[in-house]
Amino acid sequence: MKPFVPLFAALALAFAAQSDALAFAKESTTQSRAHAAHAKAKSKTAKPTKGAKAKPAKGKKVAAKAKPAKVLPAAAAAAVIDYDGEHMNFLEWGSVQTFIDEMVTQRGFQRAELEALFGKVRFVDSAVQLVKPAPPGKPKNWQAYSERFIEPIRINAGVRFWNENAEALARAEAAYGVPAEIIVGIIGVETIYGRDTGRFRVVDTLATLAFAYPETPNQESRKAFFRSELANTLMLARERGTDPLDLLGSFAGAVGMPQFMPGNILKYGVDFDSDGRIDLRGSPADAIGSVANFLVQHGWNAEHRGPAVFAADVSPNRGWEELLGRGLAATLRPEELQAAGVMLNTALPSGRLYGLVDLQNGAEPTEYWVANDNFFAITKYNRSYFYAMSVIELGRAVRLSRSS
């Protein structure tokens, strides 16, 4: 959603992060980290001062030195996760009062209502611990990462989800041009088809991260992001006529089967079952339509039928290295790839742009793929090559299992 979009992941196993580091829903949506819970910290964070497996054939490989990367934390027992938080007088914090002032003057909220709300908001220390970057040192490992998602439980659940929602998936594919298997892949990676949508009160986690984000190099930008999402949560509740404290989600505020951040619900949520409301937690149809709409709004091209990635071989002269790290966009012509020593077993469709994707495998050789616009549209859901490839592989595995 991973904003850090569709989050965690957003947000399963460790929100795969920006360019293979943390990404939310999102930066939203996505709960790629929701399944990798740290234990609740034993000491409280200091209060801020006032005023402040059916996989496609692997790509051809060439040995490459693995780069240090953030590692996905090991899953901790759910029992130690602090979903309820602790009482904290947020109204004593100058930054909270500034936020309330802005919501009153810029968004038309009533001060008394907001003060009453913040009197009930709780501080969630486990959210603070979960967003802290993992210590560096271990190399990225695509195969280890993918095995967490391309596995029998998720594949079997995906088959059931597809069978139960075949009509909505077909309708979304016809309306948006996004294949059913891609939608199935995203919802499966995010929440195992609604099995784990999060049990935190969204207002609690967003307020905690908006005003007490841990000290990191990007602390200010992350606090600004979560303040924005807290405001979006209040706007969403007002629009729906609901209590904002009733909204549940991940530790980073991502909501429902597709793990949309509240801002993405407002922007891209679709009432795909036509019942008069958008329910990403309880309506598979709304989740399906919303995922398809999000991808289209972020560059999915329905005219690019067929694979989103193509297995590649790379030449020993390593002239192709300068094509790596060019951002989450397709910018290269096929002839540029060929001239740099990138070789494929199939001819790329002409008149389109591509990107070179590297999937590092720890001490093992790196896999290389050539990706089109649709692969990079998936990375807007969660800014990670690993995430996008997991979505593609899980969706393909579910399709093959369903047809076998």
Coordinates of C-alpha atoms in Angstrom, one line a residue:
M1 CA 0.0 0.0 0.0
K2 CA 5.7 0.5 1.4
P3 CA 4.0 5.7 1.1
F4 CA 5.6 2.4 2.0
V5 CA 2.6 0.8 0.6
P6 CA 0.7 -1.8 0.4
L7 CA 3.3 -2.9 3.9
F8 CA 5.8 -5.2 6.6
A9 CA 4.7 -4.0 4.1
A10 CA 4.7 -3.6 4.5
L11 CA 4.2 -5.3 5.8
A12 CA 4.6 -11.2 6.2
L13 CA 7.8 -12.2 7.6
A14 CA 9.6 -8.9 7.6
F15 CA 8.2 -5.9 5.7
A16 CA 10.5 -6.2 2.7
A17 CA 12.1 -2.9 2.7
Q18 CA 12.7 0.0 0.3
S19 CA 14.8 -1.4 -2.4
D20 CA 14.9 -4.5 -0.4
A21 CA 14.7 -2.7 2.9
L22 CA 11.6 -1.7 4.8
A23 CA 8.6 -0.7 2.8
F24 CA 5.0 -0.2 3.9
A25 CA 1.9 -0.1 2.5
K26 CA 2.2 0.0 2.0
E27 CA 5.3 2.8 1.3
S28 CA 2.0 1.0 2.3
T29 CA 0.6 -1.3 2.0
T30 CA 2.2 -4.1 2.7
Q31 CA 2.6 -6.4 5.6
S32 CA 5.7 -8.1 4.6
R33 CA 7.0 -7.7 8.2
A34 CA 3.8 -8.4 10.1
H35 CA 4.7 -12.1 10.4
A36 CA 8.1 -11.3 11.8
A37 CA 7.3 -9.9 15.3
H38 CA 10.0 -9.0 17.7
A39 CA 9.5 -9.6 21.4
K40 CA 8.0 -6.7 23.3
A41 CA 10.8 -4.5 24.7
K42 CA 11.3 -4.9 28.4
S43 CA 11.8 -1.2 29.0
K44 CA 9.6 1.6 27.7
T45 CA 10.7 4.0 25.1
A46 CA 11.4 7.4 26.5
K47 CA 8.7 9.9 26.1
P48 CA 9.4 12.7 23.7
T49 CA 10.0 16.2 25.2
K50 CA 7.2 18.6 25.1
G51 CA 7.2 20.9 22.1
A52 CA 8.7 18.6 19.8
K53 CA 6.3 -24.6 -4.5
A54 CA 6.0 -24.2 -8.1
K55 CA 8.6 -21.8 -9.1
P56 CA 9.5 -20.5 -12.5
A57 CA 12.8 -21.5 -14.0
K58 CA 15.6 -19.5 -12.3
G59 CA 17.5 -16.9 -14.1
K60 CA 20.9 -17.6 -15.4
K61 CA 23.5 -16.8 -12.8
V62 CA 27.0 -15.3 -12.6
A63 CA 29.0 -15.2 -9.4
A64 CA 28.7 -11.9 -7.7
K65 CA 29.9 -10.5 -4.4
A66 CA 27.0 -10.3 -2.0
K67 CA 26.3 -6.9 -0.5
P68 CA 25.4 -6.4 3.1
A69 CA 21.7 -6.0 3.7
K70 CA 19.1 -5.8 6.3
V71 CA 17.9 -9.2 7.4
L72 CA 14.5 -10.3 8.1
P73 CA 14.1 -10.9 11.8
A74 CA 13.1 -14.3 13.1
A75 CA 9.5 -14.7 14.1
A76 CA 8.7 -14.4 17.8
A77 CA 5.8 -16.0 19.6
A78 CA 2.6 -14.0 19.1
A79 CA 2.0 -14.1 22.9
V80 CA 4.8 -11.6 23.5
I81 CA 3.4 -9.0 21.1
D82 CA 1.9 -6.0 22.8
Y83 CA -1.3 -5.3 20.9
D84 CA -3.0 -3.3 23.6
G85 CA -0.3 -0.8 24.4
E86 CA 0.0 1.2 27.6
H87 CA -1.7 4.4 28.8
M88 CA 0.2 7.5 27.9
N89 CA -0.9 11.1 28.2
F90 CA -0.3 12.1 24.6
L91 CA -2.0 15.4 25.2
E92 CA 1.0 16.5 27.2
W93 CA 3.2 16.3 24.1
G94 CA 3.6 19.6 22.2
S95 CA 3.9 17.7 18.9
V96 CA 0.4 16.2 19.5
Q97 CA -1.1 19.6 20.3
T98 CA 0.4 20.9 17.1
F99 CA -1.2 18.0 15.2
I100 CA -4.6 18.7 16.8
D101 CA -4.3 22.4 15.9
E102 CA -3.7 21.4 12.3
M103 CA -6.6 18.9 12.2
V104 CA -8.9 21.6 13.6
T105 CA -7.8 24.5 11.3
Q106 CA -7.0 22.5 8.1
R107 CA -9.4 19.5 8.3
G108 CA -12.4 20.9 10.2
F109 CA -12.2 18.6 13.2
Q110 CA -13.5 19.6 16.6
R111 CA -10.8 20.1 19.2
A112 CA -12.8 18.6 22.0
E113 CA -13.4 15.4 20.0
L114 CA -9.7 15.0 19.2
E115 CA -8.7 15.7 22.7
A116 CA -11.1 13.0 23.9
L117 CA -9.7 10.6 21.3
F118 CA -6.1 11.2 22.3
G119 CA -7.0 10.7 25.9
K120 CA -7.8 7.1 24.9
V121 CA -4.8 6.5 22.6
R122 CA -2.3 4.0 23.9
F123 CA 1.5 3.8 23.4
V124 CA 2.5 0.6 21.6
D125 CA 6.2 0.0 22.3
S126 CA 6.3 -3.2 20.2
A127 CA 5.5 -1.0 17.1
V128 CA 8.6 1.1 17.9
Q129 CA 10.7 -2.0 18.2
L130 CA 9.4 -3.5 15.0
V131 CA 10.2 -0.5 12.8
K132 CA 13.9 -0.4 14.0
P133 CA 16.2 -1.4 11.2
A134 CA 17.8 -4.9 11.6
P135 CA 21.5 -4.9 12.2
P136 CA 23.6 -5.1 9.1
G137 CA 25.9 -7.9 8.3
K138 CA 24.1 -10.7 6.5
P139 CA 23.8 -10.7 2.8
K140 CA 20.5 -10.7 1.0
N141 CA 19.2 -14.2 0.1
W142 CA 16.4 -14.4 -2.4
Q143 CA 16.0 -18.2 -2.1
A144 CA 15.6 -18.1 1.7
Y145 CA 13.2 -15.1 1.4
S146 CA 11.0 -16.8 -1.3
E147 CA 10.7 -20.1 0.6
R148 CA 8.8 -18.2 3.3
F149 CA 6.1 -17.3 0.8
I150 CA 6.1 -20.0 -1.9
E151 CA 5.2 -22.9 0.3
P152 CA 2.3 -25.4 0.6
I153 CA 0.2 -23.6 3.2
R154 CA 0.1 -20.4 1.2
I155 CA -0.4 -22.1 -2.1
N156 CA -3.3 -24.2 -0.9
A157 CA -4.9 -21.2 0.8
G158 CA -4.5 -19.4 -2.5
V159 CA -6.3 -22.1 -4.5
R160 CA -9.2 -21.9 -2.1
F161 CA -9.3 -18.1 -2.3
W162 CA -9.2 -18.2 -6.1
N163 CA -12.0 -20.8 -6.2
E164 CA -14.2 -18.9 -3.8
N165 CA -13.6 -15.6 -5.5
A166 CA -13.3 -16.6 -9.1
E167 CA -16.0 -14.3 -10.3
A168 CA -14.5 -11.2 -8.6
L169 CA -11.0 -12.0 -9.9
A170 CA -12.3 -12.5 -13.4
R171 CA -14.2 -9.2 -13.2
A172 CA -11.2 -7.4 -11.9
E173 CA -9.0 -8.8 -14.6
A174 CA -11.5 -7.7 -17.3
A175 CA -12.0 -4.2 -15.7
Y176 CA -8.3 -3.4 -14.9
G177 CA -6.2 -5.7 -17.0
V178 CA -4.4 -7.1 -14.0
P179 CA -4.2 -11.0 -14.1
A180 CA -5.9 -12.8 -11.4
E181 CA -2.7 -14.6 -10.4
I182 CA -1.0 -11.3 -9.6
I183 CA -3.9 -10.2 -7.3
V184 CA -3.9 -13.6 -5.7
G185 CA -0.1 -13.4 -5.2
I186 CA -0.3 -10.0 -3.5
I187 CA -3.1 -10.9 -1.1
G188 CA -1.3 -14.2 -0.3
V189 CA 2.0 -12.6 0.4
E190 CA 0.4 -9.8 2.5
T191 CA -2.0 -11.7 4.8
I192 CA -2.3 -15.3 3.6
Y193 CA -5.7 -14.4 2.2
G194 CA -7.0 -12.6 5.2
R195 CA -5.7 -15.0 7.8
D196 CA -3.4 -12.4 9.4
T197 CA -4.7 -8.8 8.9
G198 CA -3.3 -7.5 12.2
R199 CA -4.8 -7.0 15.7
F200 CA -3.3 -3.6 16.6
R201 CA -5.6 -0.5 16.9
V202 CA -4.4 1.5 14.0
V203 CA -4.8 4.8 15.8
D204 CA -2.5 3.6 18.6
T205 CA 0.3 2.4 16.3
L206 CA 0.2 5.4 14.0
A207 CA 0.2 7.8 16.9
T208 CA 3.1 6.0 18.5
L209 CA 5.1 6.1 15.3
A210 CA 4.1 9.6 14.4
F211 CA 5.3 11.1 17.7
A212 CA 7.8 8.5 19.0
Y213 CA 9.5 7.0 16.0
P214 CA 12.9 5.6 17.0
E215 CA 16.1 7.5 16.2
T216 CA 17.2 6.5 12.7
P217 CA 18.7 8.5 9.8
N218 CA 15.2 8.9 8.3
Q219 CA 13.4 9.6 11.5
E220 CA 11.9 12.9 10.5
S221 CA 10.5 11.7 7.2
R222 CA 9.1 8.6 8.8
K223 CA 7.4 10.6 11.5
A224 CA 5.9 12.9 8.9
F225 CA 4.7 9.8 7.0
F226 CA 2.9 8.4 10.0
R227 CA 1.5 11.8 11.0
S228 CA 0.0 11.9 7.5
E229 CA -1.4 8.4 7.9
L230 CA -2.8 9.3 11.3
A231 CA -4.6 12.2 9.7
N232 CA -5.9 9.9 6.9
T233 CA -7.2 7.5 9.5
L234 CA -9.2 10.2 11.2
M235 CA -10.5 11.4 7.8
L236 CA -11.4 7.8 6.9
A237 CA -13.3 7.3 10.1
R238 CA -15.2 10.6 9.7
E239 CA -16.1 9.7 6.1
R240 CA -17.4 6.3 7.2
G241 CA -19.1 7.6 10.4
T242 CA -17.1 5.1 12.5
D243 CA -15.0 5.3 15.7
P244 CA -11.4 5.6 14.6
L245 CA -10.4 3.3 17.6
D246 CA -12.3 0.5 16.0
L247 CA -10.0 0.2 13.0
L248 CA -7.5 -2.7 13.4
G249 CA -4.4 -3.4 11.4
S250 CA -0.7 -4.2 11.4
F251 CA 1.9 -2.7 13.7
A252 CA 2.6 -0.1 11.1
G253 CA -1.1 0.8 10.5
A254 CA -1.8 -1.3 7.3
V255 CA -5.4 -2.5 7.0
G256 CA -7.2 -5.5 5.7
M257 CA -6.5 -8.4 3.3
P258 CA -4.3 -6.3 1.0
Q259 CA -2.7 -4.3 3.9
F260 CA -3.5 -0.8 2.6
M261 CA -2.4 2.2 4.6
P262 CA -5.4 4.4 5.5
G263 CA -4.3 7.0 2.8
N264 CA -4.3 4.3 0.2
I265 CA -7.8 3.2 1.2
L266 CA -9.0 6.8 0.6
K267 CA -7.2 7.0 -2.7
Y268 CA -7.4 3.5 -4.2
G269 CA -10.0 1.6 -2.3
V270 CA -12.9 0.2 -4.4
D271 CA -16.4 -0.9 -3.5
F272 CA -16.1 -3.9 -5.8
D273 CA -19.0 -5.8 -4.3
S274 CA -21.3 -2.7 -4.7
D275 CA -22.6 -2.8 -1.1
G276 CA -22.1 0.9 -0.5
R277 CA -18.9 0.7 1.5
I278 CA -15.2 -0.2 1.1
D279 CA -14.3 -3.1 3.5
L280 CA -10.8 -4.4 2.9
R281 CA -11.0 -6.6 6.0
G282 CA -14.3 -8.4 5.4
S283 CA -14.9 -8.3 1.7
P284 CA -12.6 -10.3 -0.6
A285 CA -14.2 -8.6 -3.6
D286 CA -13.3 -5.1 -2.3
A287 CA -9.8 -6.3 -1.6
I288 CA -9.5 -7.7 -5.1
G289 CA -10.8 -4.6 -6.8
S290 CA -8.7 -2.3 -4.7
V291 CA -5.4 -4.2 -5.4
A292 CA -6.1 -4.1 -9.1
N293 CA -6.9 -0.4 -9.0
F294 CA -3.8 0.3 -7.0
L295 CA -1.6 -1.5 -9.5
V296 CA -3.2 0.3 -12.5
Q297 CA -2.7 3.7 -10.8
H298 CA 0.9 2.9 -10.3
G299 CA 1.8 1.9 -13.8
W300 CA 0.4 -1.5 -14.5
N301 CA 0.0 -1.7 -18.3
A302 CA -2.7 -4.0 -19.5
E303 CA -1.3 -4.1 -23.0
H304 CA 1.9 -5.8 -21.7
R305 CA 0.4 -9.3 -21.7
G306 CA 2.6 -12.2 -20.8
P307 CA 5.4 -12.5 -18.3
A308 CA 6.5 -9.5 -16.3
V309 CA 10.0 -10.9 -15.9
F310 CA 12.3 -12.9 -18.2
A311 CA 15.2 -15.0 -17.0
A312 CA 18.5 -13.6 -18.1
D313 CA 22.2 -14.6 -18.6
V314 CA 24.9 -12.0 -18.1
S315 CA 28.3 -11.8 -19.8
P316 CA 31.5 -12.3 -17.8
N317 CA 32.8 -8.8 -18.8
R318 CA 30.3 -7.3 -16.4
G319 CA 29.4 -4.4 -18.6
W320 CA 25.8 -4.8 -17.5
E321 CA 26.6 -3.8 -13.9
E322 CA 26.0 -0.1 -14.7
L323 CA 22.4 -1.0 -15.6
L324 CA 21.7 -2.1 -12.0
G325 CA 20.3 0.2 -9.4
R326 CA 18.4 2.5 -11.7
G327 CA 15.4 2.8 -9.5
L328 CA 12.0 1.2 -9.6
A329 CA 11.2 1.9 -13.2
A330 CA 11.7 0.3 -16.7
T331 CA 14.1 2.7 -18.5
L332 CA 16.1 0.4 -20.8
R333 CA 15.6 -0.5 -24.5
P334 CA 16.2 -4.2 -25.4
E335 CA 19.1 -3.2 -27.6
E336 CA 20.7 -1.4 -24.6
L337 CA 20.5 -4.6 -22.5
Q338 CA 21.9 -6.7 -25.3
A339 CA 24.8 -4.2 -25.9
A340 CA 25.7 -4.4 -22.2
G341 CA 25.9 -8.2 -22.2
V342 CA 22.4 -9.2 -21.0
M343 CA 21.2 -12.2 -22.9
L344 CA 17.8 -13.9 -22.9
N345 CA 16.4 -17.1 -24.3
T346 CA 13.5 -15.3 -25.8
A347 CA 13.1 -12.2 -27.8
L348 CA 11.7 -9.2 -25.8
P349 CA 8.6 -7.5 -27.3
S350 CA 9.9 -4.4 -29.1
G351 CA 8.8 -0.9 -28.4
R352 CA 8.8 -1.4 -24.7
L353 CA 11.2 -0.5 -21.9
Y354 CA 12.8 -2.8 -19.3
G355 CA 15.0 -2.9 -16.2
L356 CA 17.7 -5.3 -15.1
V357 CA 16.8 -7.0 -11.7
D358 CA 19.4 -8.7 -9.5
L359 CA 18.2 -11.2 -6.9
Q360 CA 21.1 -11.9 -4.6
N361 CA 21.4 -15.3 -3.0
G362 CA 23.8 -14.8 -0.1
A363 CA 27.1 -16.6 -0.9
E364 CA 25.5 -18.3 -3.9
P365 CA 25.4 -16.8 -7.4
T366 CA 23.0 -14.0 -8.0
E367 CA 20.0 -14.5 -10.3
Y368 CA 19.3 -11.9 -13.0
W369 CA 16.0 -11.1 -14.6
V370 CA 14.8 -8.5 -17.1
A371 CA 11.6 -6.9 -15.9
N372 CA 8.9 -4.8 -17.7
D373 CA 6.6 -2.0 -16.4
N374 CA 4.3 -4.5 -14.7
F375 CA 7.0 -5.9 -12.4
F376 CA 7.9 -2.3 -11.4
A377 CA 4.2 -1.6 -10.7
I378 CA 4.3 -4.3 -8.1
T379 CA 7.3 -2.7 -6.5
K380 CA 5.2 0.4 -5.9
Y381 CA 3.1 -1.8 -3.5
N382 CA 6.3 -2.7 -1.7
R383 CA 9.6 -1.2 -2.8
S384 CA 11.5 -4.5 -3.1
Y385 CA 12.6 -6.8 -5.9
F386 CA 12.2 -9.7 -3.5
Y387 CA 8.6 -8.8 -2.8
A388 CA 7.6 -8.3 -6.4
M389 CA 9.2 -11.6 -7.4
S390 CA 7.5 -13.4 -4.5
V391 CA 4.1 -12.1 -5.7
I392 CA 4.8 -13.3 -9.2
E393 CA 6.0 -16.7 -8.1
L394 CA 3.2 -17.3 -5.5
G395 CA 0.5 -16.3 -8.0
R396 CA 2.0 -18.6 -10.6
A397 CA 2.3 -21.5 -8.1
V398 CA -1.4 -21.0 -7.1
R399 CA -2.5 -21.0 -10.8
L400 CA -0.5 -24.2 -11.6
S401 CA -1.8 -25.9 -8.5
R402 CA -5.3 -24.9 -9.2
S403 CA -5.2 -26.3 -12.8
S404 CA -3.4 -29.6 -11.9

